[in-house]
Amino acid sequence: VSQSRYDRIETTDHYGPVVSILSTRELTIPILYTPANSSDTPTPTGQSTFTILAAGDIARCGSTLTYAHATADILGQYPDAKILAIGDIAYDSGTTQEFQDCFNPTWGQYKDRIYPVPGNHEYKTQGASGFYTYFGQVANPTKGYYSLNLGSWHIVGLNSEIDITQNSEQLTWLKSDLNNDRSQCTLAFFHRPRYNSGSGHGDGTDIREIFQTLLDKKVDIVLSGHDHNYERFAQQNNNSAADPNGIRQFVVGTGGDNLRNMGSLKPNSEISFADTWGVLKLTLKTGSYDWQFLPVANQSKTDAGSTTCHNILSATSSPTVTPSATAAPSPTNTITPTPSHTPTRTPTSTPTETPTKTPTSTPTPTFTVTPTMTNTPTVTPTFTPTPPSAAMCDRACGVCGLS
């Protein structure tokens, strides 16, 4: 379906009660649907605060799998939290077997709450097929990018392992998605960081164009992994200059694989460490957010603070940031990790697939997929046009997001 004259088309299928198609100005219209891991736990009416737990670089079979179990224990302490897996999820090559043997017994316990994006290690297997096979429809098969809404927050998952240059389909989709969004605050997550003081990879110059798009659209937070350390940057622009209207970026490569040493600190790095496994907890509120790094049992380094979203700030105000880096009480389990400080760089591969269709922004939590995808199950709804209604205002009215 393309160039529709209708604002909304609704139908039903076996994935959920309603499939909505929103027309766009010049783009082909994708089918939008709510996957099982969202519809199984509907958002309570009026809920305005959500918890996100996030990390990348997670599960490698062998001795380090202990630490993936330790970070998974943290996930279990927050049963209502949504989980972002920020790439390099199953080592070494993201095969179907590695997902089953390494990831599934650890973070995979909470698969129904996980929203993933692929990393370079997933693409060591042709087309990241192990990743897409394991996560299925929630990962937007063969593309790995999508968006969803949580209350007043818009969440965008991006695939840093495929084409993200100026004229790429992914960047075109991203611009359309953000142009159509009416949320107060926005978070994006993808594997390769724009800025990074870790010794393994350093700054991601290939992320410049997508980072600039996020800046132009006043995105508040970017989460990445790739280097195996924790780092928080002050809000900054695309030229390493501190900017209260810029993006606050977190590198959270502490999900369970071997840690690496920090390198020379980059401008605007506010805190960093490479000797503690853990996950980043984000509390997404109406118009603001809190962050806290949660270390695994028997480790104590942490980081915490809060900031007001860009769209809430007045023209004359500045963000309220109250960061701290203090020792936190240890959880009750008894894992005692011993970090490795030897940098271990892993070759990356060039993904072999390029997205072929341009999705649009989505309902909450909703993912954009193309009608021609070959992965099963295939969504083939019958469309019945209906006239636009008052409900079709925008995401702020609850049409495309959770109320």
XYZ file of C-alpha atoms in Angstrom:
403
model
C 0.000 0.000 0.000
C 1.437 3.375 -0.913
C 0.385 7.000 -1.336
C -2.864 6.359 0.512
C -5.478 9.109 0.697
C -6.537 7.845 4.100
C -5.030 8.911 7.394
C -5.669 5.540 8.952
C -6.626 2.060 7.831
C -7.537 -0.567 10.392
C -7.919 -4.325 10.292
C -7.377 -7.334 12.527
C -5.100 -10.346 12.373
C -3.714 -13.044 14.619
C -0.959 -10.764 15.979
C -3.352 -8.413 17.729
C -6.737 -6.757 17.587
C -5.785 -3.773 15.420
C -3.275 -3.164 12.664
C -3.005 0.548 11.870
C -1.459 2.051 8.773
C -0.570 5.722 8.919
C -0.149 7.568 5.635
C 3.021 9.561 4.978
C 3.757 12.268 2.479
C 6.027 10.489 0.035
C 6.933 7.160 1.578
C 5.517 3.709 0.991
C 3.297 2.777 3.914
C 4.457 -0.168 6.056
C 2.254 -2.391 8.161
C 2.387 -1.553 11.851
C 1.615 -4.134 14.486
C 2.142 -4.839 18.161
C 4.348 -7.901 18.781
C 3.721 -10.387 21.544
C 6.236 -9.019 24.024
C 4.336 -5.742 24.107
C 0.699 -6.805 23.945
C 1.116 -9.439 26.659
C 1.729 -6.733 29.278
C -0.396 -3.687 28.400
C 0.507 -0.358 29.953
C -1.758 0.608 32.872
C -3.987 3.555 32.036
C -2.369 6.786 33.144
C 1.096 5.323 33.714
C 3.637 8.101 33.281
C 6.893 6.611 34.610
C 8.744 3.690 33.038
C 11.939 1.837 33.922
C 14.497 0.866 31.287
C 17.444 -1.481 31.947
C 20.148 -1.416 29.277
C 23.558 -2.865 28.399
C 25.397 -4.377 25.473
C 28.264 -6.843 24.962
C 26.577 -9.558 26.932
C 26.875 -13.349 26.700
C 29.983 -15.344 25.845
C 30.023 -19.024 26.743
C 32.898 -20.088 28.974
C 34.279 -18.524 32.119
C 32.891 -15.044 31.414
C 29.322 -16.335 31.227
C 29.329 -15.921 35.016
C 29.101 -12.168 34.528
C 26.217 -12.399 32.050
C 24.396 -14.393 34.735
C 25.266 -11.641 37.239
C 23.837 -8.844 35.091
C 20.789 -11.022 34.343
C 20.224 -11.226 38.109
C 19.792 -7.439 38.097
C 17.172 -7.692 35.351
C 15.239 -10.111 37.527
C 15.037 -7.547 40.329
C 12.927 -5.221 38.133
C 10.114 -7.385 36.728
C 8.236 -4.441 35.220
C 11.231 -2.893 33.440
C 11.710 -2.908 29.677
C 15.154 -4.179 28.647
C 17.357 -2.808 25.857
C 20.043 -5.206 24.554
C 22.516 -2.913 22.776
C 24.271 -5.302 20.381
C 26.979 -7.973 20.622
C 24.411 -10.012 22.457
C 25.756 -13.538 21.844
C 29.461 -14.141 21.260
C 31.486 -14.806 19.296
C 29.530 -14.750 16.058
C 25.870 -14.491 17.029
C 25.041 -17.934 15.691
C 21.727 -19.568 16.496
C 23.618 -22.042 18.694
C 25.367 -19.265 20.616
C 22.078 -17.517 21.230
C 20.642 -20.745 22.613
C 23.679 -21.791 24.665
C 24.997 -18.432 25.910
C 22.300 -15.758 25.801
C 19.163 -17.786 26.410
C 20.143 -19.105 29.893
C 21.149 -15.599 31.033
C 19.311 -12.562 29.660
C 17.092 -14.822 27.577
C 15.089 -15.589 30.722
C 13.501 -12.177 30.157
C 13.174 -12.356 26.382
C 9.550 -11.194 26.466
C 10.727 -7.818 27.865
C 13.763 -7.325 25.614
C 14.065 -4.882 22.717
C 17.324 -5.667 20.871
C 19.547 -4.128 18.224
C 22.376 -6.045 16.535
C 26.104 -5.450 16.951
C 29.109 -6.226 14.791
C 29.472 -9.703 16.300
C 25.929 -10.627 15.211
C 26.968 -9.846 11.644
C 29.861 -12.302 11.785
C 27.055 -14.703 10.906
C 25.732 -14.057 7.398
C 23.013 -11.395 7.522
C 22.905 -11.629 11.340
C 20.580 -14.579 10.787
C 21.119 -15.968 14.297
C 20.013 -12.654 15.803
C 16.893 -12.365 13.660
C 15.988 -16.012 14.124
C 16.220 -15.741 17.904
C 14.337 -12.455 18.363
C 11.892 -12.814 15.477
C 9.407 -10.050 14.718
C 10.413 -7.825 17.625
C 13.755 -7.086 15.895
C 12.136 -6.075 12.564
C 13.702 -8.964 10.614
C 16.592 -8.201 8.220
C 16.496 -4.513 9.163
C 17.032 -4.274 12.919
C 15.599 -0.770 13.367
C 12.217 0.256 14.743
C 10.547 2.585 17.232
C 8.058 2.424 20.082
C 6.464 4.754 22.604
C 6.431 4.509 26.389
C 4.178 7.197 27.815
C 5.635 10.590 26.882
C 8.848 8.950 25.609
C 9.706 7.881 22.070
C 12.247 5.026 21.882
C 14.193 4.398 18.658
C 16.313 1.287 18.054
C 18.833 1.655 15.205
C 21.141 -0.724 13.363
C 24.678 0.668 13.298
C 25.897 -2.346 11.290
C 24.151 -1.540 8.012
C 24.103 1.528 5.783
C 23.495 4.684 7.824
C 24.794 7.258 5.356
C 22.848 10.328 4.252
C 20.762 8.682 1.532
C 20.321 5.289 3.188
C 16.870 3.855 3.762
C 17.514 3.649 7.495
C 18.365 7.337 7.805
C 15.416 8.270 5.579
C 13.163 6.198 7.819
C 14.646 7.790 10.947
C 13.982 11.316 9.710
C 10.393 10.412 8.866
C 9.912 8.681 12.215
C 11.185 11.663 14.199
C 9.336 14.205 12.050
C 6.068 12.440 12.777
C 6.741 12.008 16.484
C 5.059 14.258 19.051
C 6.574 12.846 22.230
C 8.060 15.100 24.885
C 11.324 13.135 25.152
C 13.291 10.783 22.895
C 15.867 8.034 23.473
C 17.855 6.262 20.744
C 19.988 3.151 21.141
C 22.434 1.444 18.781
C 25.635 -0.538 19.151
C 28.503 1.702 17.965
C 28.951 4.914 19.988
C 29.571 8.328 18.485
C 31.926 9.186 21.367
C 33.975 6.716 23.369
C 37.144 6.822 25.498
C 37.574 3.050 25.566
C 40.844 1.544 24.375
C 39.191 -0.930 22.017
C 37.463 1.199 19.404
C 37.407 4.944 20.144
C 35.028 7.445 18.564
C 32.629 6.310 15.857
C 33.195 8.754 13.017
C 30.898 6.645 10.833
C 28.064 7.535 13.217
C 28.307 11.287 12.504
C 25.408 11.523 10.071
C 22.936 9.579 12.148
C 24.074 11.434 15.292
C 23.481 14.764 13.536
C 19.962 13.700 12.612
C 19.304 12.855 16.245
C 20.702 16.236 17.307
C 18.561 18.098 14.778
C 15.462 16.410 16.179
C 16.381 17.215 19.807
C 16.889 13.616 20.909
C 17.757 13.547 24.617
C 19.636 10.274 25.197
C 21.776 7.915 23.121
C 22.799 4.497 24.481
C 25.583 2.420 22.921
C 28.015 -0.382 23.730
C 30.851 -1.759 21.558
C 33.700 -0.888 23.915
C 33.512 -2.952 27.086
C 33.330 -0.232 29.697
C 30.936 2.303 31.214
C 31.112 5.978 30.295
C 28.779 8.950 30.544
C 29.251 12.111 28.519
C 27.912 15.591 29.138
C 25.422 16.873 26.615
C 27.365 17.743 23.484
C 27.068 18.408 19.766
C 28.564 16.563 16.804
C 31.876 18.435 17.079
C 32.807 17.383 20.634
C 31.651 20.699 22.089
C 29.606 20.819 25.292
C 26.109 22.017 24.485
C 23.061 22.130 26.810
C 20.935 21.393 23.739
C 23.084 18.417 22.792
C 22.752 14.685 23.367
C 23.743 12.911 26.554
C 25.451 9.677 25.503
C 26.083 6.602 27.629
C 28.403 3.746 26.680
C 27.217 0.633 28.511
C 29.354 -2.253 27.236
C 29.209 -3.932 30.638
C 26.621 -6.650 30.033
C 28.866 -9.637 30.726
C 31.724 -10.088 28.262
C 35.343 -9.336 29.202
C 35.958 -5.728 30.202
C 38.655 -3.544 28.638
C 40.899 -0.715 29.800
C 39.936 2.900 29.288
C 42.060 4.969 26.931
C 42.645 8.710 27.021
C 39.469 10.472 28.080
C 37.613 12.281 25.320
C 36.183 15.792 25.755
C 33.035 15.990 27.871
C 33.525 12.564 29.446
C 32.085 12.993 32.943
C 32.666 9.542 34.416
C 34.144 6.279 33.119
C 35.328 2.941 34.469
C 36.238 -0.448 33.051
C 36.362 -2.696 36.092
C 32.678 -3.173 36.892
C 29.951 -5.164 35.188
C 26.382 -3.934 35.413
C 23.415 -2.357 33.643
C 22.163 1.188 33.253
C 18.800 1.894 34.842
C 16.816 4.766 33.348
C 13.653 6.075 34.964
C 11.692 7.789 32.200
C 9.317 10.408 33.570
C 7.044 12.988 32.017
C 9.507 15.591 30.776
C 12.645 14.272 32.507
C 14.729 11.213 33.310
C 16.933 9.768 36.050
C 19.883 7.472 35.461
C 21.701 5.036 37.732
C 24.388 2.477 36.931
C 23.612 -0.763 38.791
C 26.733 -2.873 39.459
C 26.660 -6.656 39.808
C 26.909 -8.296 43.213
C 30.065 -7.550 45.204
C 31.039 -4.614 42.993
C 30.274 -1.077 44.071
C 30.994 1.522 41.377
C 27.925 3.407 40.295
C 26.771 6.649 38.723
C 23.518 8.586 39.092
C 21.848 11.820 38.049
C 18.851 13.420 36.357
C 18.072 15.815 33.505
C 15.081 17.625 32.035
C 14.194 16.834 28.416
C 14.986 19.369 25.679
C 11.378 19.933 24.671
C 10.458 20.826 28.267
C 13.196 23.383 28.846
C 12.318 27.040 28.343
C 14.424 29.179 26.062
C 16.263 30.714 29.003
C 16.666 27.695 31.279
C 19.439 25.144 31.502
C 19.190 21.398 32.156
C 19.215 20.321 35.764
C 21.948 17.727 36.096
C 22.797 16.210 39.437
C 25.297 13.442 38.701
C 27.152 11.522 41.361
C 29.569 8.623 41.381
C 29.357 6.792 44.668
C 29.578 3.333 46.099
C 26.303 1.422 46.079
C 25.228 -1.387 48.429
C 26.010 -4.790 46.977
C 23.116 -7.086 46.034
C 22.659 -10.303 47.973
C 24.218 -12.807 45.585
C 27.865 -13.752 45.923
C 29.471 -13.447 42.500
C 32.907 -11.821 42.715
C 33.990 -10.805 39.216
C 37.646 -10.295 38.382
C 37.839 -7.886 35.468
C 40.308 -8.267 32.682
C 42.211 -5.148 31.695
C 43.730 -6.503 28.515
C 42.128 -4.922 25.462
C 40.720 -7.563 23.174
C 39.742 -6.194 19.865
C 37.527 -8.275 17.697
C 37.384 -7.883 13.945
C 34.141 -6.595 12.598
C 32.434 -7.641 9.478
C 30.503 -5.824 6.824
C 26.855 -6.758 6.899
C 25.517 -8.176 3.706
C 21.986 -6.911 3.832
C 20.643 -3.460 3.178
C 17.072 -2.531 4.037
C 14.818 -2.305 1.023
C 11.764 -0.523 2.349
C 11.170 2.637 4.291
C 9.076 2.226 7.444
C 7.314 5.020 9.324
C 6.773 5.899 12.941
C 4.859 3.401 15.022
C 2.274 2.820 17.746
C 3.431 1.945 21.236
C 5.246 -0.377 21.634
C 5.086 -0.892 17.851
C 7.506 -1.946 15.210
C 7.625 -1.138 11.547
C 7.994 -4.053 9.190
C 7.517 -4.406 5.479
C 4.696 -6.367 3.911
C 7.178 -8.258 1.716
C 9.358 -9.744 4.390
C 10.046 -13.421 4.056
C 10.456 -14.244 7.722
C 7.632 -16.188 9.275
C 5.001 -15.566 10.430
C 4.001 -13.312 7.503
C 1.462 -10.609 8.240
C -1.122 -10.437 5.468
C -4.053 -8.400 6.768
C -6.970 -7.262 4.664
C -7.294 -3.496 4.741
C -10.630 -1.704 5.096
C -10.371 2.099 4.840
C -12.144 4.127 7.495
C -12.530 7.909 7.635
C -10.142 9.822 9.908
C -11.377 10.223 13.449
C -10.698 12.624 16.294
C -8.455 9.990 17.820
C -6.033 10.463 14.951
C -4.346 13.525 16.437
C -0.777 12.408 17.164
C 1.204 10.353 19.625
C 0.685 12.905 22.363
C -3.030 12.069 22.176
C -2.274 8.404 22.745
C -2.919 7.198 19.171
C 0.586 5.999 18.477
C 1.703 5.562 22.035
C 0.678 4.219 25.362
C -1.637 6.495 27.288
